[in-house]
Amino acid sequence: MRTRVLEDWLAKHPWVATPAALAGAVALWIVVFDNSAFWRLLWASRDTSSLRGALAIAGLGLVLWSFFSLIARLLCWPGVGKPIIALLVAIAALAAYFTGTYGVLVDKGMMRNVQQTDWREVADLLSWPLLLDFAWRGLLPVVLVLGARVSYPGWFPAATGIARSALLFAGVAVGCMMTFYPDYAAAARNHRELRHLLTPTNVFNAMAGLWKERSRADRSLVQIGLDAQRDPVQPGAKPLLVVLVVGETARAANFSLGGYPRATNQALAGRDVVYFNDVRSCGTDTATSLPCMFSDLGAARFSAAEAGARENVLDILARAGVKVSWHDNNSGCKGVCERIPSQDLSAGGDPGLCAAGECLDGVLLQGLREGLSAAAPASLLVLHMKGSHGPAYYKRYPSAGRRFEPTCDTNEIQRCSVEALRNTYDNGIAYTSQVLADQIDLLATQAGRVDSVLLYASDHGESLGERNIYLHGLPVPFAPREQTHVPMLAWFSAGARERLELNAGALRQIATQPLSHDNLAPTLLGLFGVRTSAVRSELDMMAGARRAAPQGAGVR
């Protein structure tokens, strides 16, 4: 109603502007209202108590205003200028909300997440603060821009006007750089994350980077591990089933198995799991970490474009004769399972576990039962969890799983107390532990006919307001430990322990050493006795425990 009143008023009282005036007004709005996170960080990083420090920041504001004015003026042409500028303002408003509210940085990884997200994750992000923020920061200037009556000059006056804008920008930029270069250089060197906060250039730089990545990926699939061979299996051996549970947004800082004072892993007590204390994720978002976990490239060489154009460890295992399948309760496998059988369990109809188009992770037991019933001589079953994906942490566990209270039963997590937010997240971790315990118990009941191994590793961690940062997705060089230190654990049936000849002491010693997602693919190959030159076998984290075991010995 208010928007229509504003539109009617503008129709009766249109304001007449030149393209330069419209561009300058839009640029001023973006610099002042859409870059609060950028200015806060810059202000905190400089000595603003001195006159020089304050002038340096003011000068940079003038540079950015003249730059955005020039860009907006280049876009301002009859018929297309106002819609394009309005879209620019709307994009800047949305980016400003998420950088300012959650402390996220906008890079190509974040844009990849935006592109690959599903409607359920989008719904979890919608909130009244977002809508209200967009109403004044995005919708208001959009209506003003679209309602403006712009007096467009001819081609020659337009060209001279653009030239004047370009000269203004060049003069201001050169003048400020000559005067304050040491200040700007120090800020850029010590706070490289500033470029991911500057709106809307961060959005378009990220989109350009993602486009370049996708254009390079448009090539034939690269096959790897063509020399893969699997060690012969002893006659009469039981089927071997390896269950890899991929966690979502679980951070090691909140796992009691790793020393967290709260009993978030109580459900796993007495189940003889091996917990790996120091594991680093490949990335801080699912779109990066999930493909990287299964890639032969390793974190140092990984890129989503490169990984998308080549096979992964699942392809190698399938080629070596392992039956591989993927069961998903998340937003998809991000291309990892393209060439293997997969099933989306998130659309299941179990009324006790599923509601409003999504399911609790208990539904993954269905996939495990199916994997057990159809176990081949060698099988890998990947179970992809919804885990602790935020910001709607309260949706990740059943009402009966509310162990820690009070809770933050909203997706507006920045408005919750530290205690309530931590309680809600911890409830999700406790439920993940219960699901893992149920899976282990189910595998244990089948130990007489199947040798089984369960591995669990989270794709990335999460920030819960530390240093005013929420959620995840920060570029790895800037990411806090909460986003990169992830939990990983293993469980072995008695038959699997004997079959793999694992030494308990050696394995628990390995569990204290620094590991990463780079160890996962070699370990999967090692569990099935698959040898290939495509993957560094020395990264198999179980190999040391097997080598240390006396012949025929098992974990004691």
XYZ file of C-alpha atoms in Angstrom:
556
model
C 0.000 0.000 0.000
C 2.728 2.466 0.971
C 4.683 1.581 -2.179
C 1.632 2.330 -4.357
C 1.080 5.658 -2.594
C 4.716 6.544 -3.258
C 4.375 5.525 -6.897
C 1.202 7.628 -7.289
C 2.927 10.618 -5.698
C 5.895 10.277 -8.009
C 3.595 10.038 -11.022
C 2.007 13.372 -10.056
C 5.271 15.006 -8.953
C 8.029 13.527 -11.111
C 11.450 14.877 -10.347
C 13.472 15.879 -13.382
C 17.130 14.926 -13.361
C 20.027 14.896 -15.746
C 21.808 11.558 -16.224
C 24.758 12.951 -14.284
C 22.553 13.985 -11.363
C 20.824 10.604 -11.260
C 24.163 8.801 -11.420
C 25.624 10.967 -8.665
C 22.615 10.451 -6.390
C 22.675 6.666 -6.873
C 26.422 6.557 -6.263
C 26.044 8.572 -3.058
C 23.316 6.194 -1.830
C 25.458 3.133 -2.518
C 28.584 4.578 -0.889
C 26.771 5.762 2.237
C 24.040 3.168 2.827
C 25.235 -0.026 1.122
C 28.795 -0.165 2.401
C 28.485 0.096 6.158
C 30.452 -3.147 6.694
C 33.255 -1.859 4.459
C 33.470 1.462 6.297
C 33.334 -0.181 9.729
C 36.291 -2.424 8.964
C 38.262 0.387 7.343
C 37.549 2.717 10.263
C 38.627 0.095 12.800
C 41.841 -0.600 10.882
C 43.036 3.020 10.643
C 44.197 5.608 13.155
C 41.111 7.778 12.863
C 42.097 9.792 15.922
C 44.580 11.635 13.715
C 43.478 14.191 11.145
C 45.370 12.344 8.408
C 43.559 9.068 9.121
C 40.143 10.728 8.987
C 41.026 12.601 5.795
C 42.293 9.388 4.168
C 38.923 7.709 4.758
C 37.033 10.788 3.566
C 39.203 10.869 0.452
C 38.494 7.230 -0.293
C 34.784 7.939 0.058
C 35.138 10.664 -2.558
C 37.038 8.316 -4.857
C 34.364 5.641 -4.571
C 31.572 8.154 -5.107
C 33.191 9.468 -8.286
C 33.873 5.922 -9.503
C 30.317 4.694 -8.935
C 29.001 7.922 -10.471
C 30.993 7.218 -13.617
C 29.740 3.628 -13.796
C 26.124 4.686 -13.288
C 26.513 7.444 -15.908
C 27.827 4.911 -18.433
C 24.669 2.848 -17.825
C 22.240 5.761 -18.032
C 20.750 5.783 -21.536
C 17.177 6.220 -22.771
C 14.980 3.148 -22.386
C 17.476 0.974 -20.528
C 19.262 3.206 -18.040
C 16.706 3.360 -15.239
C 15.909 -0.413 -15.125
C 19.605 -1.323 -15.150
C 20.455 1.181 -12.408
C 17.447 0.037 -10.367
C 18.674 -3.573 -10.636
C 22.137 -2.434 -9.570
C 20.694 -0.727 -6.490
C 18.632 -3.807 -5.568
C 21.642 -6.120 -5.875
C 23.742 -3.753 -3.771
C 21.036 -3.670 -1.079
C 20.882 -7.452 -0.770
C 24.665 -7.785 -0.657
C 24.844 -5.032 1.961
C 22.372 -6.846 4.215
C 24.264 -10.138 4.247
C 27.726 -8.592 4.622
C 26.507 -6.280 7.357
C 24.304 -8.754 9.229
C 26.245 -12.027 9.035
C 29.767 -10.790 8.315
C 29.990 -12.815 5.096
C 32.368 -11.903 2.281
C 31.160 -11.956 -1.301
C 33.513 -13.849 -3.606
C 33.043 -16.361 -6.416
C 32.675 -19.160 -3.868
C 29.759 -17.336 -2.278
C 28.213 -16.705 -5.693
C 28.603 -20.418 -6.459
C 26.655 -21.136 -3.261
C 23.927 -18.727 -4.338
C 23.671 -20.425 -7.705
C 23.577 -23.953 -6.287
C 21.279 -23.364 -3.323
C 17.752 -24.773 -3.245
C 14.458 -23.209 -2.251
C 14.606 -24.674 1.262
C 17.883 -22.927 2.023
C 16.540 -19.696 0.534
C 13.448 -19.974 2.732
C 15.648 -20.387 5.804
C 17.305 -17.051 5.036
C 14.071 -15.087 4.614
C 13.146 -12.998 7.640
C 11.359 -9.805 8.547
C 14.635 -7.940 9.184
C 15.768 -8.874 5.651
C 12.488 -7.735 4.118
C 12.401 -4.503 6.116
C 16.033 -3.770 5.336
C 15.449 -4.341 1.627
C 12.321 -2.174 1.755
C 14.241 0.969 2.694
C 17.689 0.172 1.330
C 16.594 -1.430 -1.930
C 12.932 -0.873 -2.754
C 12.820 2.835 -1.824
C 15.696 3.917 -4.100
C 14.446 1.560 -6.844
C 11.050 3.288 -6.820
C 12.719 6.709 -6.817
C 14.961 5.775 -9.735
C 12.143 4.293 -11.796
C 9.891 7.257 -10.988
C 12.437 9.872 -11.963
C 12.014 11.801 -15.203
C 15.419 11.949 -16.791
C 16.220 14.597 -19.344
C 18.598 12.853 -21.715
C 20.873 15.075 -23.806
C 21.995 14.358 -27.336
C 24.926 12.118 -28.175
C 27.586 14.837 -28.170
C 26.536 16.416 -24.844
C 26.242 12.922 -23.398
C 29.773 12.047 -24.496
C 31.194 15.244 -23.044
C 29.288 14.627 -19.799
C 30.774 11.147 -19.530
C 34.209 12.577 -20.266
C 33.758 15.088 -17.433
C 32.765 12.274 -15.056
C 35.808 10.269 -16.103
C 38.108 13.283 -15.603
C 36.559 13.915 -12.177
C 37.175 10.334 -11.138
C 40.724 10.342 -12.488
C 41.555 13.635 -10.794
C 40.117 12.612 -7.435
C 41.735 9.159 -7.578
C 45.169 10.461 -8.535
C 45.016 13.222 -5.953
C 44.028 10.886 -3.115
C 46.542 8.221 -4.131
C 49.373 10.749 -4.208
C 48.363 12.090 -0.800
C 47.320 8.941 1.056
C 48.981 6.061 -0.798
C 50.817 4.684 2.300
C 47.515 4.597 4.209
C 45.635 2.826 1.422
C 48.471 0.383 0.732
C 48.657 -0.602 4.404
C 44.893 -1.148 4.598
C 44.866 -3.238 1.401
C 47.848 -5.305 2.560
C 46.606 -5.961 6.086
C 42.900 -6.303 5.268
C 42.611 -8.009 1.898
C 39.030 -8.896 2.753
C 38.020 -5.256 2.115
C 37.590 -5.975 -1.593
C 35.015 -8.648 -0.746
C 33.045 -6.110 1.318
C 32.920 -3.244 -1.182
C 29.416 -3.327 -2.663
C 28.414 -3.813 -5.467
C 31.845 -4.364 -7.035
C 32.226 -7.508 -4.892
C 29.116 -9.029 -6.488
C 30.178 -8.345 -10.072
C 33.784 -9.393 -9.478
C 32.475 -12.658 -8.017
C 30.130 -13.181 -10.955
C 32.943 -12.507 -13.422
C 35.209 -14.969 -11.629
C 32.503 -17.614 -11.640
C 31.825 -17.039 -15.344
C 35.517 -17.448 -16.167
C 35.612 -20.601 -14.069
C 32.618 -22.062 -15.892
C 33.941 -21.117 -19.331
C 37.209 -22.939 -18.625
C 35.279 -25.983 -17.421
C 33.474 -26.461 -20.739
C 35.627 -29.319 -21.946
C 35.685 -33.096 -22.127
C 35.681 -35.093 -18.912
C 39.182 -36.033 -17.780
C 39.416 -39.645 -16.673
C 41.703 -40.475 -13.764
C 42.856 -43.655 -12.103
C 42.693 -45.774 -15.251
C 45.419 -47.945 -13.732
C 43.348 -48.691 -10.603
C 43.549 -52.261 -9.341
C 41.933 -53.838 -6.295
C 43.746 -56.332 -4.105
C 42.295 -59.847 -4.261
C 39.824 -60.764 -1.528
C 40.324 -63.909 0.536
C 37.945 -66.743 -0.434
C 34.876 -66.853 1.771
C 35.301 -63.295 3.017
C 32.160 -61.455 4.028
C 31.023 -58.448 2.000
C 32.766 -55.190 2.947
C 30.511 -52.136 3.344
C 32.045 -48.703 3.921
C 29.544 -46.035 4.920
C 30.775 -42.484 4.470
C 28.548 -39.970 6.248
C 29.195 -36.449 4.998
C 28.213 -33.951 7.670
C 26.975 -30.435 7.001
C 28.126 -27.300 8.852
C 29.380 -29.175 11.912
C 32.317 -27.510 13.614
C 34.801 -29.387 15.746
C 34.667 -26.687 18.426
C 31.289 -28.058 19.572
C 32.109 -31.783 19.609
C 32.541 -33.159 23.116
C 34.657 -35.966 21.619
C 37.228 -33.262 20.954
C 37.102 -31.680 24.405
C 34.034 -29.433 24.230
C 32.689 -29.316 27.815
C 29.074 -30.013 26.835
C 27.965 -33.607 26.182
C 27.018 -33.055 22.543
C 28.257 -36.541 21.540
C 26.723 -38.462 24.418
C 24.858 -40.765 22.002
C 28.199 -42.111 20.749
C 29.437 -43.071 24.204
C 30.487 -46.703 24.494
C 30.517 -47.314 20.747
C 34.303 -47.382 20.389
C 34.562 -44.635 17.813
C 37.926 -43.118 16.911
C 37.759 -39.313 16.865
C 40.248 -37.306 14.810
C 41.041 -34.153 16.738
C 42.716 -31.875 14.201
C 41.052 -31.968 10.771
C 40.993 -29.029 8.389
C 38.372 -28.620 5.688
C 39.169 -27.889 2.068
C 36.780 -24.934 1.956
C 34.190 -23.114 4.008
C 31.136 -23.857 1.875
C 29.512 -27.002 0.536
C 29.948 -26.089 -3.126
C 33.714 -26.054 -2.601
C 34.344 -28.597 0.143
C 32.079 -31.377 -1.077
C 33.738 -31.786 -4.512
C 37.160 -31.253 -2.928
C 36.616 -34.081 -0.430
C 36.340 -36.564 -3.301
C 38.853 -34.988 -5.654
C 42.368 -36.178 -6.463
C 43.523 -32.555 -6.738
C 43.874 -31.783 -3.042
C 43.135 -28.444 -1.408
C 46.280 -26.765 -2.769
C 45.350 -27.395 -6.413
C 41.583 -27.551 -6.128
C 39.226 -25.397 -8.145
C 35.565 -26.113 -8.719
C 36.003 -25.725 -12.468
C 38.887 -28.184 -12.616
C 37.144 -30.712 -10.367
C 33.939 -30.453 -12.377
C 35.799 -31.423 -15.539
C 37.415 -34.561 -14.166
C 36.474 -37.782 -12.452
C 36.756 -38.233 -8.692
C 37.485 -41.044 -6.248
C 33.945 -42.416 -6.590
C 34.582 -43.001 -10.288
C 37.882 -44.741 -9.518
C 36.238 -47.041 -6.971
C 33.384 -47.899 -9.341
C 35.869 -48.696 -12.088
C 37.775 -50.955 -9.687
C 34.659 -53.020 -9.011
C 33.273 -51.338 -5.885
C 29.515 -50.816 -5.821
C 29.103 -47.082 -5.111
C 25.847 -45.274 -4.308
C 24.848 -41.875 -2.935
C 21.864 -41.054 -0.703
C 21.170 -37.353 -0.171
C 19.278 -35.377 2.463
C 20.827 -32.070 1.449
C 20.742 -29.796 -1.581
C 22.503 -32.240 -3.902
C 25.957 -33.688 -4.423
C 27.385 -30.658 -6.318
C 28.291 -32.853 -9.277
C 30.210 -35.461 -7.273
C 27.672 -38.256 -7.845
C 26.834 -37.508 -11.490
C 28.105 -40.853 -12.756
C 26.966 -43.152 -9.940
C 23.512 -44.253 -8.702
C 22.015 -41.654 -6.363
C 18.804 -41.091 -4.475
C 17.287 -37.950 -2.982
C 15.853 -38.859 0.415
C 14.946 -35.270 1.288
C 11.707 -35.683 -0.676
C 10.712 -38.700 1.434
C 7.279 -39.005 2.909
C 8.019 -40.330 6.409
C 5.633 -38.155 8.475
C 7.753 -38.643 11.568
C 10.857 -37.239 9.917
C 9.682 -35.103 7.009
C 7.602 -31.939 6.897
C 7.336 -28.832 4.731
C 9.456 -30.327 1.972
C 12.484 -31.323 4.027
C 13.510 -34.194 6.289
C 15.513 -34.700 9.437
C 18.689 -36.725 9.021
C 17.091 -39.764 10.609
C 15.708 -40.465 7.128
C 19.226 -41.533 6.107
C 18.690 -44.780 8.018
C 16.418 -45.750 5.133
C 19.350 -45.419 2.743
C 21.561 -47.444 5.062
C 19.002 -50.256 5.290
C 18.835 -50.365 1.510
C 22.630 -50.451 1.294
C 22.813 -53.313 3.767
C 20.145 -55.356 2.037
C 21.897 -55.008 -1.315
C 25.489 -55.259 -0.075
C 27.919 -56.385 -2.780
C 31.305 -58.004 -2.090
C 32.612 -54.425 -1.877
C 30.260 -51.458 -1.412
C 30.626 -47.746 -0.636
C 27.505 -45.970 0.562
C 27.667 -42.175 0.864
C 25.062 -40.548 3.127
C 24.890 -36.764 2.739
C 23.429 -35.067 5.818
C 21.497 -31.849 6.256
C 23.459 -31.617 9.497
C 23.578 -28.236 11.194
C 22.917 -25.994 8.206
C 21.903 -22.520 9.310
C 20.580 -20.059 9.992
C 17.498 -22.118 10.905
C 19.382 -24.391 13.315
C 16.193 -25.100 15.245
C 14.874 -27.095 12.264
C 17.741 -29.580 12.346
C 16.519 -31.723 15.239
C 13.177 -33.078 16.492
C 11.353 -31.448 19.384
C 12.325 -34.394 21.565
C 15.967 -33.567 20.859
C 15.864 -30.210 22.629
C 18.456 -31.008 25.282
C 19.865 -27.521 25.811
C 17.580 -24.582 26.531
C 16.622 -21.799 25.985
C 16.824 -22.081 22.210
C 16.895 -19.698 19.269
C 13.763 -20.776 17.382
C 14.148 -18.325 14.516
C 16.367 -17.745 11.516
C 17.124 -14.231 12.812
C 20.076 -15.632 14.739
C 21.840 -12.298 15.174
C 18.959 -11.248 17.427
C 19.297 -14.247 19.747
C 21.435 -14.312 22.848
C 24.798 -16.056 22.677
C 23.495 -18.736 25.039
C 20.311 -19.435 23.051
C 22.193 -19.623 19.757
C 24.780 -21.987 21.182
C 22.070 -24.158 22.751
C 20.246 -24.487 19.433
C 23.386 -25.334 17.493
C 24.456 -27.848 20.137
C 21.058 -29.541 19.940
C 21.710 -30.056 16.240
C 25.143 -31.563 16.941
C 23.605 -33.864 19.557
C 21.017 -35.019 17.006
C 23.749 -35.672 14.444
C 25.462 -37.815 17.082
C 22.238 -39.738 17.664
C 21.823 -40.399 13.944
C 25.411 -41.652 13.745
C 24.839 -43.860 16.792
C 21.703 -45.336 15.197
C 23.646 -46.064 12.019
C 26.443 -47.734 13.974
C 23.928 -49.856 15.904
C 22.274 -50.934 12.659
C 25.636 -51.911 11.177
C 26.507 -53.811 14.369
C 23.372 -55.934 14.075
C 24.592 -57.114 10.663
C 28.155 -57.852 11.743
C 27.606 -61.571 11.305
C 27.162 -61.246 7.558
C 28.818 -57.901 6.620
C 32.151 -56.336 7.610
C 31.432 -52.641 7.941
C 33.225 -49.320 8.432
C 31.555 -46.000 9.162
C 33.406 -42.755 8.502
C 31.972 -39.336 9.337
C 33.428 -36.005 8.251
C 31.838 -32.579 8.072
C 32.216 -30.525 4.902
C 32.989 -27.264 6.744
C 32.414 -25.524 10.046
C 30.333 -22.547 11.171
C 30.641 -19.174 12.886
C 28.173 -18.488 15.684
C 28.737 -14.778 16.221
C 32.406 -14.884 17.217
C 33.930 -11.557 16.162
C 30.445 -10.666 14.880
C 30.674 -13.314 12.123
C 27.832 -15.725 11.454
C 27.249 -18.735 9.178
C 30.112 -19.747 6.861
C 31.559 -19.161 3.412
C 34.412 -16.760 4.162
C 37.369 -17.227 1.797
C 39.773 -19.684 3.431
C 42.605 -17.131 3.894
C 40.253 -14.956 5.983
C 38.114 -17.662 7.563
C 38.237 -18.157 11.341
C 39.125 -21.577 12.712
C 35.470 -22.213 13.562
C 34.751 -22.487 9.821
C 37.708 -24.718 8.875
C 38.253 -27.006 11.904
C 35.844 -29.891 11.339
C 34.970 -33.131 13.158
C 35.837 -36.541 11.755
C 35.386 -39.986 13.310
C 35.518 -43.673 12.397
C 33.909 -46.890 13.609
C 34.789 -50.455 12.625
C 32.896 -53.674 13.119
C 34.909 -56.472 14.709
C 35.178 -58.214 11.356
C 36.398 -55.076 9.625
C 39.007 -54.428 12.306
C 40.396 -57.932 11.854
C 40.123 -57.813 8.082
C 42.006 -54.498 7.851
C 44.538 -55.611 10.487
C 44.316 -52.338 12.363
C 46.438 -51.633 15.420
C 44.404 -49.716 17.994
C 47.302 -47.788 19.501
C 48.657 -46.716 16.134
C 45.227 -45.621 14.940
C 44.562 -43.528 18.026
C 47.985 -41.937 17.660
C 47.169 -41.032 14.066
C 43.886 -39.536 15.295
C 45.849 -36.883 17.227
C 47.849 -35.738 14.199
C 46.927 -32.886 11.822
C 44.761 -34.178 8.985
C 42.566 -32.641 6.297
C 40.020 -33.438 3.651
C 43.002 -34.392 1.474
C 43.223 -37.625 3.484
C 39.695 -38.763 2.683
C 39.977 -39.987 -0.931
C 43.216 -41.965 -0.327
C 41.652 -43.514 2.782
C 38.584 -44.692 0.868
C 40.809 -46.307 -1.747
C 42.926 -47.903 0.964
C 39.945 -49.415 2.767
C 39.007 -51.292 -0.410
C 42.605 -52.174 -1.293
C 42.488 -50.105 -4.481
C 45.863 -48.980 -5.770
C 46.341 -46.227 -8.363
C 49.007 -43.678 -9.246
C 46.317 -40.991 -9.494
C 46.050 -40.551 -5.710
C 48.791 -40.110 -3.125
C 48.569 -43.351 -1.162
C 50.729 -41.932 1.649
C 47.753 -39.749 2.624
C 45.687 -42.823 3.535
C 45.207 -42.136 7.241
C 44.588 -45.807 8.037
C 47.735 -47.058 6.295
C 50.019 -46.338 9.239
C 47.786 -48.320 11.582
C 47.732 -51.264 9.180
C 51.480 -51.254 8.720
C 51.947 -51.137 12.494
C 49.745 -54.179 13.094
C 51.168 -57.661 13.624
C 49.896 -60.188 11.084
C 46.276 -61.058 11.854
C 46.039 -58.538 14.717
C 43.006 -56.367 15.188
C 42.079 -53.343 17.237
C 42.053 -54.197 20.911
